[in-house]
Coordinates of C-alpha atoms in Angstrom, one line a residue:
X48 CA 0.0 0.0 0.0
X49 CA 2.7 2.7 0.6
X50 CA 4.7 1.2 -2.6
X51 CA 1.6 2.3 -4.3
X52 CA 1.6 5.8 -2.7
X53 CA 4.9 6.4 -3.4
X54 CA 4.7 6.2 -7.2
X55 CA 1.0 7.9 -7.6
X56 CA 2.2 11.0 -5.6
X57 CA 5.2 12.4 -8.7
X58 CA 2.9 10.8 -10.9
X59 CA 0.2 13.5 -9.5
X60 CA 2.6 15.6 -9.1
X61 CA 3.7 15.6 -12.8
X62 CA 0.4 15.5 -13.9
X63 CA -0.9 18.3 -12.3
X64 CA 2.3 20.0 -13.0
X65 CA 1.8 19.6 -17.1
X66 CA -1.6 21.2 -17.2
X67 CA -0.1 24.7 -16.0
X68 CA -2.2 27.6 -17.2
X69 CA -0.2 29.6 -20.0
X70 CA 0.7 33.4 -19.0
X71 CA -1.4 35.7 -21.3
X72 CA 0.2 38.7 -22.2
X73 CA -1.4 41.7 -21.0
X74 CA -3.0 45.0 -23.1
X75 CA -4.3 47.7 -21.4
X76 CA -7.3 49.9 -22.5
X77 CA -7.7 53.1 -21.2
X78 CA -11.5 54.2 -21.6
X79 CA -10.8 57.7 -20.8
X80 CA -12.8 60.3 -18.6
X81 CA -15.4 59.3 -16.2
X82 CA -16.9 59.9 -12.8
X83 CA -17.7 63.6 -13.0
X84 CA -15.4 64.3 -15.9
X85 CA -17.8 63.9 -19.2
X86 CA -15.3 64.3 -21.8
X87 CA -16.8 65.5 -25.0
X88 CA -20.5 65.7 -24.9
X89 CA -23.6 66.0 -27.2
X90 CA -26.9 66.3 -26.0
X91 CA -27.6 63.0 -23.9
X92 CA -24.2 61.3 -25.2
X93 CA -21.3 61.6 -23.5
X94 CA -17.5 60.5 -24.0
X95 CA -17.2 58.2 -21.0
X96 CA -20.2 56.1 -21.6
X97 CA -19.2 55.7 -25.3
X98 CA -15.6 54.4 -24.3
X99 CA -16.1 52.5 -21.6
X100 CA -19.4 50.6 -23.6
X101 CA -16.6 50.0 -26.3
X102 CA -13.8 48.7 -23.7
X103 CA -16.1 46.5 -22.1
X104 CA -16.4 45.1 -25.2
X105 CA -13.2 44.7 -26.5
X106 CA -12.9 43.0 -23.2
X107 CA -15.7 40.4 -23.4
X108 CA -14.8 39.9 -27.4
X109 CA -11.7 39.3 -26.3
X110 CA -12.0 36.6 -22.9
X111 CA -12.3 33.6 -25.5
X112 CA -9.0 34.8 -26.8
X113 CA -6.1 33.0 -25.7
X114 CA -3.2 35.0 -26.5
X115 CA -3.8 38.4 -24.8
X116 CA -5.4 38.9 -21.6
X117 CA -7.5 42.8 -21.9
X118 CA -7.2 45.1 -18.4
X119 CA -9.5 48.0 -18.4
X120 CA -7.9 51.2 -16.3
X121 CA -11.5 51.3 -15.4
X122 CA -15.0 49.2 -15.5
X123 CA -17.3 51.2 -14.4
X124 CA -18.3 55.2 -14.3
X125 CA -15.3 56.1 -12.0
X126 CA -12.4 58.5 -12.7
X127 CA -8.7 57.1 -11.7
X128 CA -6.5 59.8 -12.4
X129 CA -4.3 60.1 -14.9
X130 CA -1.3 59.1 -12.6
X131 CA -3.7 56.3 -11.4
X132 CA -3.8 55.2 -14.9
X133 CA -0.1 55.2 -15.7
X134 CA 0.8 53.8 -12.0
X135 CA -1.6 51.3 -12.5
X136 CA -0.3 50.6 -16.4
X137 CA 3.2 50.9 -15.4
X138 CA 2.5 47.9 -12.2
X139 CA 1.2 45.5 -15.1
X140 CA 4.1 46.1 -17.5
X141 CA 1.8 45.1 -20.8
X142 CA 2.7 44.5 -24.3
X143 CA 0.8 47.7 -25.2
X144 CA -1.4 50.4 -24.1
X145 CA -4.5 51.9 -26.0
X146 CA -6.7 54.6 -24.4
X147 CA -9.9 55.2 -26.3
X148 CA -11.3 58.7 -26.3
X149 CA -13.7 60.6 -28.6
X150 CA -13.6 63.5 -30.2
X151 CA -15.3 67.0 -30.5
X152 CA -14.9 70.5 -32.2
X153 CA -16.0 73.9 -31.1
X154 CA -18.8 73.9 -33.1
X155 CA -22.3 72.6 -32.6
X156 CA -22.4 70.4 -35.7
X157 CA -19.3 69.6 -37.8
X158 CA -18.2 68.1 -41.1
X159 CA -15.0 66.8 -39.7
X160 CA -15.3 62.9 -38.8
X161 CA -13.5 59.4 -38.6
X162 CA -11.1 58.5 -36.0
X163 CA -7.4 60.1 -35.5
X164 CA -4.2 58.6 -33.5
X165 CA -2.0 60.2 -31.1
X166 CA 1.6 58.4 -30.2
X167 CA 4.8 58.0 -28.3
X168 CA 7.9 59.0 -29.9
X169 CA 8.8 55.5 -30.6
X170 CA 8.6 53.2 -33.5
X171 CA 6.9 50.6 -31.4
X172 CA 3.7 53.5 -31.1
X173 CA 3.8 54.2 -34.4
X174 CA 3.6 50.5 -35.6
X175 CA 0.9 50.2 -33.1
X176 CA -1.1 53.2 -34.5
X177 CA -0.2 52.1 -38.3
X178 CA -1.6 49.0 -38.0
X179 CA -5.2 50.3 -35.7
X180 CA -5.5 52.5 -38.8
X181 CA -5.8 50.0 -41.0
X182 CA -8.2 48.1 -39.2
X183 CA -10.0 51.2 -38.4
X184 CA -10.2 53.1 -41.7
X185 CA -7.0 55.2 -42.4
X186 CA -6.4 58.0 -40.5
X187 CA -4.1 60.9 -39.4
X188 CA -1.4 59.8 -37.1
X189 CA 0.8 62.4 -34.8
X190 CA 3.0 62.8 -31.7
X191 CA 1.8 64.6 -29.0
X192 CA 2.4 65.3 -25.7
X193 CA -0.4 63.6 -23.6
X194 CA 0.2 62.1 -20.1
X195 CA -1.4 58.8 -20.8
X196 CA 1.8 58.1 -23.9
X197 CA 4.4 60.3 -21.8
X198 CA 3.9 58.7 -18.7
X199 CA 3.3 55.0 -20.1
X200 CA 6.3 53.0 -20.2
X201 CA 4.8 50.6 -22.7
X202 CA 4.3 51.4 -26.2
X203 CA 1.0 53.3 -26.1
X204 CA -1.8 55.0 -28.2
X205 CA -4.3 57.6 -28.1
X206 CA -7.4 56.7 -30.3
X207 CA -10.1 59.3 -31.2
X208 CA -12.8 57.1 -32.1
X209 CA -15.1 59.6 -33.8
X210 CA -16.2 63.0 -33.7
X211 CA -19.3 63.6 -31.3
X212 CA -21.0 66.5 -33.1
X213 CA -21.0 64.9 -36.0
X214 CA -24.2 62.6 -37.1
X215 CA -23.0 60.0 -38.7
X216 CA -20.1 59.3 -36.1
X217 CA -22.1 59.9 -33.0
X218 CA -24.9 57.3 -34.7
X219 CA -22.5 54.9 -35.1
X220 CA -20.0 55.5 -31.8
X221 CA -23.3 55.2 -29.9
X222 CA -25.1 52.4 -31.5
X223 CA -24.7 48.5 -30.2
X224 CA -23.9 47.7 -33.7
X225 CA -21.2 50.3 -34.4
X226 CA -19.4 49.8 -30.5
X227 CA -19.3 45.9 -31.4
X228 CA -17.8 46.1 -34.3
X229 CA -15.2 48.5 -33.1
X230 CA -15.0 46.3 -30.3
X231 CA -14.2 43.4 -32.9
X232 CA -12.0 45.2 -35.0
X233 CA -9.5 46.1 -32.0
X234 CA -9.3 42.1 -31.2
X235 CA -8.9 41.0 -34.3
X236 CA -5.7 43.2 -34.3
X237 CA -5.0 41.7 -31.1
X238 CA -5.0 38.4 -32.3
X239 CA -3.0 39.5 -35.4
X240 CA 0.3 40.3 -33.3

């Protein structure tokens, strides 16, 4: 009887051992604003809801992924701060950062519309941002000097999703259809790396 216990325990052991779960490798998305901070607004819609409906997304699109895990710098309608965000970005060291926002212009209703990219000064941004373009619909892509990419130490992007006062984008950055296929788009480059 103890012979017996003897070999099934490293048997066990190795068993058990084998079926390790496999690291994912970790992307953050940013859904900016929150809490009391709107972001852009237009009538009833506002920036926070729009990003965060579309980060959840990506997030639940993405859970039967097996390559990349998705962490959200926020699930709900609360406001980290920015060096909350970048604290909490830097502690997970991921393979890349993407912070969703939407965009507005001064007037009430405007022309301008589709989605622009802001980056790091690295190549690793801009390959990022080159290739969310494509799956997006291309775009203008430029530097600038925003905390979230400055204080990120992982390559990172800034994605304007749409332009709020404009009809067609604020139909489709606030319809189910339009967020889920946005959703889709960003894990399908995801799974593409």
């Amino acid at each position: 009887m103890n012979v017996r216990k003897l070999l099934i325990a490293p048997l066990f052991a190795l068993v058990f051992l084998s079926f390790k779960p496999i690291d994912k490798k970790i992307i953050v998305i940013d859904a900016g604003h929150g809490g009391q901070d709107k972001g852009a607004t237009f009538e009833k819609a506002s920036e926070k809801q729009i990003v965060l409906d579309i980060a959840s997304k990506i997030k639940e699109i993405n859970n039967s992924q097996s390559k990349y895990e998705v962490v959200l710098t926020r699930d709900d309608d609360s406001y980290p701060s920015l060096t909350e965000r970048t604290d909490k970005i830097n502690s997970l060291n991921p393979e890349m950062v993407i912070s969703l926002h939407v965009n507005r212009t001064p007037e009430n209703e405007t022309s301008k519309n589709g989605h622009e990219i802001y980056i790091q000064n690295s190549e690793a941004s801009k390959n990022i941002a080159d290739k969310i373009s494509k799956k997006l619909g291309n775009c203008s892509i430029s530097e600038k000097n925003l905390h979230i990419l400055r204080e990120s130490k992982a390559p990172a992007v800034l994605v304007e999703l749409g332009f709020i006062n404009n009809t067609e984008d604020r139909k489709y950055i606030t319809s189910q259809k339009g967020q889920k296929e946005i959703a889709q788009k960003f894990v399908e480059f995801f799974n593409e790396q």
